[in-house]
Amino acid sequence: MRIGIIVLLFVLIEVFAFIGIKQLTKKKSVLVSYIIFSLAIVVIIIYGFTTFSRQQDTNIAAMLSFTLVLLIYIPKLIIASFILIEDLLRYLIGGVRRIKQYFTSFEPAINFIPGRRRFISQMALGVAAIPFLSVLHGVLVGRFKYTIYKTVLEFDDLPEAFDGFTITQISDIHCGSFDNQEKLDYAIDLVNQQNSDLLLFTGDLVNSRASEMDKWLSSFKKLKEHRYGNYSVLGNHDYGTYAKWSSKEDEELNFEQICDLSPQMGFTLLRNQNVTLTKNGQSIFLAGSENWGARMNFMKYGDLDKTLQGVESEDFKVLMSHDPSHWEAQILAHPKNIQLTLSGHTHGSQFGIDIPGFIKWSPVQYIYKQWAGLYEKGRKYLYVNRGFGYHAYMGRTGIWPEITVIEMRRKK
């Protein structure tokens, strides 16, 4: 029944969108071309979704199908909505005219429903062009528009030796979605150019399988070793649970291989662990939690008590935890007093409007309260990275791939 409703919805969109196009031109060649193009898109989308397999390393066809749904059917939905609303108004006006004519004249009603107006279709096409061009830009340009987001944070209890200490954070690489070596190498160079003291990766290295990294490992090996180390944690995709496995042994082997990728890339993987960073005789603690998501369908492998074992509440701590919902659910109230948490996971939905100081909106904000950028409560901070790669939608519209640089300052 659900499939039937979806099919009916798409059929209605196609019918009303075609009516809108027909209002703009009567040329048979244009209309036939439009129909052929629409049918071709439908075939590609159906092929991509029906051939999707959780046993494959990559599902480019499925990603393309989802992207085409956004690229083609959001504009068609807008056109169809304009035509549908116009038709409802036409029949409403026609009904009023018919009733009025019935009571005021004995002559039969003729053409009491007004005709469709061409300028409505023109207006619909103009509005529909906005999301079409935005999604197209996201596919061709946006997913490679790597952006440096710099933030300065002040803390009362930051050791003096760490005043000015810098952290570069990347998150959500999703290497199984990559298709451009040159753009990846450019992004790696950008990370290295920041010359931070510490490099942190906050999870989702792959979509599901360790083999996704085979083609890209040489590029990630170019990440330079930072002064105080390179560290990583696991994200929800790194456990391989979204793939279909022939046996439990294969799934466990894949997970081991994903964990082994971190040291191959020059990262130390923290799994509910912490390390001490020492500078000029003073120390801070870097902790890494396994994935913990507040939503019911996400794994809860993170154990903060274990992660912070041996750390006191007065110590200064930076925590890596992939899912930002962990912050309000457990981290804020934890007695060990976690001053700074770094997360990712949301990708900022890869779709939205993000103009610093003016507007910040994405559909993902209706699911996650903290979804991109900096958040503060009670002098505790959370920074949510917008993601390095992309997943499902092979583009980024308005929410660019992020390389975060955080400078920590001791409050004067």
Coordinates of C-alpha atoms in Angstrom, one line a residue:
M1 CA 0.0 0.0 0.0
R2 CA 2.9 2.4 0.8
I3 CA 4.5 1.7 -2.6
G4 CA 1.1 2.3 -4.2
I5 CA 0.7 5.7 -2.5
I6 CA 4.2 6.7 -3.6
V7 CA 3.6 5.7 -7.2
L8 CA 0.3 7.5 -7.2
L9 CA 2.0 10.7 -5.8
F10 CA 4.7 10.6 -8.5
V11 CA 2.1 10.0 -11.3
L12 CA 0.1 13.0 -10.1
I13 CA 3.3 15.1 -10.0
E14 CA 4.1 14.0 -13.6
V15 CA 0.6 14.8 -14.8
F16 CA 0.3 18.2 -13.3
A17 CA 3.9 19.1 -14.3
F18 CA 3.2 18.1 -17.9
I19 CA 0.1 20.3 -17.9
G20 CA 2.3 23.2 -16.7
I21 CA 4.8 22.6 -19.5
K22 CA 2.0 22.3 -22.0
Q23 CA 0.8 25.7 -21.0
L24 CA 4.2 27.1 -22.0
T25 CA 4.5 25.6 -25.4
K26 CA 2.3 23.8 -27.9
K27 CA 5.2 22.5 -30.0
K28 CA 4.8 18.8 -30.4
S29 CA 8.5 18.1 -30.7
V30 CA 9.2 19.9 -27.4
L31 CA 6.4 18.0 -25.6
V32 CA 7.5 14.6 -27.0
S33 CA 11.1 15.4 -26.0
Y34 CA 9.9 16.2 -22.5
I35 CA 8.0 12.9 -22.2
I36 CA 11.0 10.9 -23.4
F37 CA 13.3 12.7 -21.0
S38 CA 10.9 12.1 -18.1
L39 CA 10.6 8.4 -18.9
A40 CA 14.4 8.1 -19.1
I41 CA 14.8 9.7 -15.7
V42 CA 12.1 7.3 -14.3
V43 CA 13.9 4.3 -15.7
I44 CA 17.3 5.4 -14.2
I45 CA 15.7 6.1 -10.8
I46 CA 13.9 2.7 -10.7
Y47 CA 17.1 0.9 -11.8
G48 CA 19.2 2.6 -9.2
F49 CA 16.8 1.8 -6.3
T50 CA 16.0 -1.8 -7.4
T51 CA 19.7 -2.7 -7.9
F52 CA 20.7 -1.3 -4.5
S53 CA 22.5 -3.9 -2.5
R54 CA 24.0 -3.8 1.0
Q55 CA 26.5 -6.4 -0.2
Q56 CA 28.3 -3.9 -2.4
D57 CA 31.1 -1.6 -1.4
T58 CA 29.5 1.4 -3.2
N59 CA 26.1 2.0 -4.5
I60 CA 26.7 4.8 -7.0
A61 CA 23.5 3.9 -9.0
A62 CA 21.4 4.3 -5.8
M63 CA 23.1 7.6 -4.9
L64 CA 22.5 8.8 -8.5
S65 CA 18.8 7.8 -8.2
F66 CA 18.3 9.7 -5.0
T67 CA 20.1 12.7 -6.4
L68 CA 17.9 12.7 -9.5
V69 CA 14.8 12.6 -7.3
L70 CA 16.0 15.8 -5.7
L71 CA 17.2 17.4 -8.9
I72 CA 14.1 16.6 -11.1
Y73 CA 11.2 16.0 -8.8
I74 CA 11.5 18.9 -6.4
P75 CA 11.1 21.3 -9.4
K76 CA 8.3 19.1 -10.8
L77 CA 6.6 19.2 -7.5
I78 CA 6.7 23.0 -7.4
I79 CA 5.3 23.2 -11.0
A80 CA 2.6 20.6 -10.2
S81 CA 1.7 22.5 -7.0
F82 CA 1.2 25.8 -8.9
I83 CA -1.0 24.1 -11.5
L84 CA -3.0 22.2 -8.8
I85 CA -3.7 25.3 -6.8
E86 CA -4.7 27.2 -9.9
D87 CA -7.1 24.4 -10.8
L88 CA -8.6 24.4 -7.4
L89 CA -9.2 28.2 -7.6
R90 CA -10.6 27.8 -11.2
Y91 CA -13.1 25.3 -10.1
L92 CA -14.0 27.3 -7.0
I93 CA -14.6 30.4 -9.1
G94 CA -16.5 28.3 -11.6
G95 CA -18.7 26.9 -8.8
V96 CA -19.5 30.4 -7.5
R97 CA -20.3 31.6 -11.0
R98 CA -22.5 28.6 -11.6
I99 CA -24.5 29.1 -8.4
K100 CA -24.8 32.8 -9.1
Q101 CA -26.0 32.1 -12.7
Y102 CA -28.5 29.5 -11.4
F103 CA -30.3 32.0 -9.2
T104 CA -30.0 35.1 -11.5
S105 CA -30.6 33.7 -15.0
F106 CA -32.6 31.1 -16.8
E107 CA -30.0 30.9 -19.5
P108 CA -27.8 27.8 -19.5
A109 CA -24.3 28.3 -18.1
I110 CA -21.5 28.4 -20.7
N111 CA -17.8 28.4 -19.8
F112 CA -18.3 29.3 -16.2
I113 CA -14.9 27.7 -15.3
P114 CA -12.1 30.2 -16.2
G115 CA -9.2 28.9 -18.4
R116 CA -5.7 28.3 -17.3
R117 CA -3.4 31.2 -17.5
R118 CA 0.0 30.9 -19.1
F119 CA 1.8 33.3 -16.7
I120 CA 1.0 30.8 -13.8
S121 CA 3.1 28.2 -15.6
Q122 CA 5.8 30.8 -16.3
M123 CA 5.9 31.7 -12.6
A124 CA 6.0 28.0 -11.6
L125 CA 8.9 27.4 -13.9
G126 CA 10.8 30.4 -12.6
V127 CA 10.3 29.2 -8.9
A128 CA 11.2 25.6 -9.8
A129 CA 14.4 26.7 -11.4
I130 CA 15.8 27.8 -8.0
P131 CA 15.9 24.3 -6.4
F132 CA 17.0 22.8 -9.7
L133 CA 20.0 25.0 -10.1
S134 CA 20.8 24.8 -6.4
V135 CA 20.9 21.0 -6.4
L136 CA 22.8 21.0 -9.7
H137 CA 25.3 23.3 -8.2
G138 CA 25.5 21.1 -5.1
V139 CA 26.4 18.1 -7.3
L140 CA 28.9 19.8 -9.6
V141 CA 30.5 22.3 -7.2
G142 CA 29.1 22.2 -3.7
R143 CA 30.3 18.7 -2.7
F144 CA 33.9 19.9 -3.4
K145 CA 33.6 23.3 -1.9
Y146 CA 35.8 22.6 1.1
T147 CA 35.5 25.4 3.6
I148 CA 37.6 26.3 6.6
Y149 CA 35.5 27.2 9.6
K150 CA 37.6 28.9 12.3
T151 CA 36.4 29.3 15.9
V152 CA 38.1 30.8 19.0
L153 CA 36.9 29.4 22.4
E154 CA 37.8 30.8 25.8
F155 CA 38.0 28.7 28.9
D156 CA 38.5 29.7 32.6
D157 CA 40.2 26.5 33.4
L158 CA 42.4 25.9 30.3
P159 CA 46.0 25.4 31.5
E160 CA 48.2 28.4 30.6
A161 CA 50.6 26.3 28.5
F162 CA 47.7 25.5 26.2
D163 CA 46.7 29.1 25.6
G164 CA 46.5 29.4 21.8
F165 CA 46.5 25.6 21.3
T166 CA 44.9 24.7 17.9
I167 CA 42.8 21.7 16.8
T168 CA 41.8 20.8 13.3
Q169 CA 38.7 18.6 13.1
I170 CA 37.3 16.6 10.2
S171 CA 34.4 14.3 10.3
D172 CA 32.2 12.0 8.2
I173 CA 34.6 11.2 5.4
H174 CA 32.3 8.4 3.9
C175 CA 35.1 7.4 1.4
G176 CA 32.8 4.9 -0.3
S177 CA 31.0 7.9 -1.9
F178 CA 34.1 9.5 -3.4
D179 CA 34.7 9.7 -7.2
N180 CA 37.3 12.5 -7.7
Q181 CA 40.9 11.9 -6.7
E182 CA 42.0 15.5 -7.6
K183 CA 39.4 17.1 -5.3
L184 CA 40.3 14.8 -2.4
D185 CA 44.0 15.5 -2.7
Y186 CA 43.1 19.2 -2.7
A187 CA 41.1 18.8 0.5
I188 CA 43.9 16.8 2.2
D189 CA 46.3 19.7 1.4
L190 CA 43.9 22.1 3.0
V191 CA 43.9 20.1 6.2
N192 CA 47.7 20.0 6.3
Q193 CA 47.9 23.8 5.6
Q194 CA 46.2 24.6 8.8
N195 CA 49.3 23.6 10.8
S196 CA 47.3 22.9 13.9
D197 CA 48.7 21.3 17.0
L198 CA 46.3 18.5 16.9
L199 CA 44.3 16.7 14.2
L200 CA 41.0 14.9 15.2
F201 CA 38.6 12.8 13.1
T202 CA 35.2 12.3 14.7
G203 CA 33.9 9.2 12.8
D204 CA 32.2 7.7 9.8
L205 CA 35.3 6.9 7.8
V206 CA 33.3 4.5 5.5
N207 CA 29.7 3.9 4.5
S208 CA 29.9 0.3 5.7
R209 CA 32.9 -1.6 4.4
A210 CA 36.6 -1.3 4.9
S211 CA 37.3 -2.1 1.2
E212 CA 35.8 1.3 0.3
M213 CA 39.1 2.9 1.4
D214 CA 41.3 0.8 -0.9
K215 CA 41.3 3.4 -3.7
W216 CA 41.7 6.4 -1.4
L217 CA 44.1 5.3 1.4
S218 CA 47.2 6.6 -0.4
S219 CA 45.6 10.1 -0.3
F220 CA 44.8 10.0 3.4
K221 CA 48.3 8.8 4.2
K222 CA 49.4 12.3 3.1
L223 CA 47.8 13.8 6.2
K224 CA 50.8 15.0 8.1
E225 CA 51.5 14.0 11.7
H226 CA 50.6 16.8 13.9
R227 CA 52.6 18.1 16.8
Y228 CA 50.4 16.5 19.5
G229 CA 49.1 13.7 17.4
N230 CA 46.3 12.6 15.1
Y231 CA 43.4 10.8 16.8
S232 CA 40.1 9.3 15.7
V233 CA 36.9 7.7 16.9
L234 CA 34.3 5.5 15.3
G235 CA 31.0 6.7 13.8
N236 CA 27.8 4.8 13.4
H237 CA 28.7 3.7 9.8
D238 CA 32.1 2.4 10.9
Y239 CA 30.5 -0.7 12.7
G240 CA 29.3 -2.1 9.3
T241 CA 25.8 -2.7 10.6
Y242 CA 24.2 -1.1 7.5
A243 CA 25.7 -3.7 5.2
K244 CA 24.4 -7.2 4.6
W245 CA 26.9 -10.0 5.5
S246 CA 27.0 -13.6 4.6
S247 CA 28.2 -14.5 8.1
K248 CA 28.9 -13.0 11.5
E249 CA 32.5 -13.8 11.0
D250 CA 32.7 -11.6 7.8
E251 CA 31.0 -8.7 9.7
E252 CA 33.5 -9.0 12.6
L253 CA 36.4 -9.2 10.2
N254 CA 35.2 -6.1 8.3
F255 CA 35.0 -4.2 11.6
E256 CA 38.5 -5.2 12.5
Q257 CA 39.7 -3.9 9.1
I258 CA 37.9 -0.6 9.6
C259 CA 39.6 -0.2 13.0
D260 CA 42.9 -1.0 11.4
L261 CA 42.5 1.8 8.8
S262 CA 43.0 4.5 11.5
P263 CA 46.7 3.6 12.2
Q264 CA 47.3 3.1 8.4
M265 CA 46.2 6.7 8.0
G266 CA 48.4 7.9 10.9
F267 CA 45.6 8.2 13.5
T268 CA 45.4 6.7 16.9
L269 CA 41.9 5.2 17.3
L270 CA 40.3 5.9 20.7
R271 CA 37.6 3.4 21.7
N272 CA 36.2 4.6 25.1
Q273 CA 39.7 5.7 26.0
N274 CA 41.7 8.9 26.8
V275 CA 45.2 10.1 26.4
T276 CA 47.2 12.9 28.1
L277 CA 48.6 15.8 26.1
T278 CA 51.4 17.5 27.9
K279 CA 52.9 20.9 27.1
N280 CA 55.5 22.8 29.1
G281 CA 54.8 20.6 32.2
Q282 CA 51.0 21.1 32.0
S283 CA 48.4 18.7 30.7
I284 CA 44.9 18.3 29.2
F285 CA 43.1 15.1 28.4
L286 CA 41.8 14.0 25.0
A287 CA 39.0 11.4 25.2
G288 CA 37.3 9.4 22.5
S289 CA 33.9 7.8 23.0
E290 CA 32.5 5.0 20.8
N291 CA 29.3 5.9 19.0
W292 CA 26.3 6.8 21.2
G293 CA 23.1 8.2 19.7
A294 CA 20.0 9.3 21.6
R295 CA 17.7 8.1 18.8
M296 CA 16.5 4.6 19.3
N297 CA 17.9 3.2 16.0
F298 CA 21.5 4.2 16.7
M299 CA 24.0 2.1 18.5
K300 CA 25.0 3.0 22.1
Y301 CA 28.5 1.7 22.4
G302 CA 29.8 4.8 24.1
D303 CA 30.7 4.5 27.8
L304 CA 31.6 7.8 29.3
D305 CA 32.7 6.4 32.7
K306 CA 35.1 4.1 30.9
T307 CA 36.2 6.8 28.5
L308 CA 37.1 9.2 31.3
Q309 CA 38.7 6.6 33.6
G310 CA 41.6 8.1 35.5
V311 CA 40.5 11.7 34.7
E312 CA 39.4 14.1 37.4
S313 CA 36.5 16.6 37.2
E314 CA 39.0 19.5 37.6
D315 CA 41.1 18.4 34.6
F316 CA 40.6 20.0 31.3
K317 CA 39.1 17.7 28.7
V318 CA 38.3 17.5 25.0
L319 CA 35.9 14.7 24.1
M320 CA 35.3 13.2 20.7
S321 CA 31.9 11.7 20.3
H322 CA 30.5 11.2 16.8
D323 CA 26.8 11.8 17.4
P324 CA 25.9 15.3 18.8
S325 CA 22.7 14.0 20.5
H326 CA 25.1 12.4 23.0
W327 CA 25.9 15.9 24.4
E328 CA 22.6 16.8 25.9
A329 CA 21.6 13.2 26.7
Q330 CA 24.7 12.3 28.8
I331 CA 27.8 14.6 28.4
L332 CA 26.5 17.9 29.8
A333 CA 25.4 16.4 33.1
H334 CA 28.4 14.0 33.5
P335 CA 30.2 14.7 36.8
K336 CA 33.6 14.6 35.2
N337 CA 32.9 18.1 33.7
I338 CA 33.6 17.8 30.0
Q339 CA 34.5 21.3 28.7
L340 CA 34.6 20.7 25.0
T341 CA 32.9 18.1 22.9
L342 CA 33.5 17.6 19.2
S343 CA 31.0 15.8 17.0
G344 CA 29.8 15.3 13.4
H345 CA 27.2 12.8 12.1
T346 CA 24.5 15.2 10.8
H347 CA 26.3 16.4 7.6
G348 CA 24.1 19.5 8.1
S349 CA 21.8 17.3 5.9
Q350 CA 24.0 18.4 3.0
F351 CA 21.1 20.7 2.2
G352 CA 20.2 24.1 3.6
I353 CA 21.0 27.7 4.0
D354 CA 24.1 28.6 6.1
I355 CA 25.1 32.3 6.0
P356 CA 27.0 33.2 9.2
G357 CA 25.4 35.9 11.1
F358 CA 22.3 36.0 8.9
I359 CA 20.5 32.6 8.5
K360 CA 21.2 29.0 9.4
W361 CA 18.6 26.4 8.4
S362 CA 18.5 22.8 7.3
P363 CA 15.9 20.1 7.4
V364 CA 18.1 18.2 9.8
Q365 CA 17.4 20.7 12.6
Y366 CA 14.0 19.2 13.1
I367 CA 15.7 16.0 14.1
Y368 CA 18.8 17.2 15.8
K369 CA 18.9 20.3 18.1
Q370 CA 22.6 20.6 17.6
W371 CA 23.4 20.0 13.9
A372 CA 26.2 22.4 12.7
G373 CA 28.6 24.8 14.3
L374 CA 29.1 25.9 17.9
Y375 CA 26.7 25.4 20.8
E376 CA 27.2 26.4 24.4
K377 CA 25.5 25.6 27.7
G378 CA 26.8 26.4 31.2
R379 CA 30.3 27.3 29.9
K380 CA 30.5 23.9 28.1
Y381 CA 30.9 23.8 24.4
L382 CA 29.8 21.5 21.6
Y383 CA 31.1 21.9 18.1
V384 CA 29.3 19.9 15.3
N385 CA 31.4 19.5 12.1
R386 CA 29.3 19.7 8.9
G387 CA 31.2 16.7 7.4
F388 CA 34.1 16.2 5.0
G389 CA 32.3 13.9 2.5
Y390 CA 28.8 13.1 1.5
H391 CA 26.4 10.2 1.6
A392 CA 23.1 9.3 -0.2
Y393 CA 22.8 12.6 -1.9
M394 CA 25.9 13.0 -4.1
G395 CA 26.1 16.8 -3.5
R396 CA 26.0 19.6 -1.0
T397 CA 23.6 22.4 -1.4
G398 CA 24.2 25.4 0.9
I399 CA 26.0 23.3 3.5
W400 CA 29.6 23.0 2.4
P401 CA 32.1 20.2 3.4
E402 CA 33.9 21.5 6.5
I403 CA 37.4 21.6 7.9
T404 CA 37.2 23.0 11.4
V405 CA 40.0 24.9 13.1
I406 CA 39.4 25.6 16.8
E407 CA 41.8 27.8 18.8
M408 CA 41.5 27.4 22.5
R409 CA 42.3 30.4 24.7
R410 CA 42.6 30.8 28.5
K411 CA 40.1 33.5 29.6
K412 CA 41.9 36.5 31.0

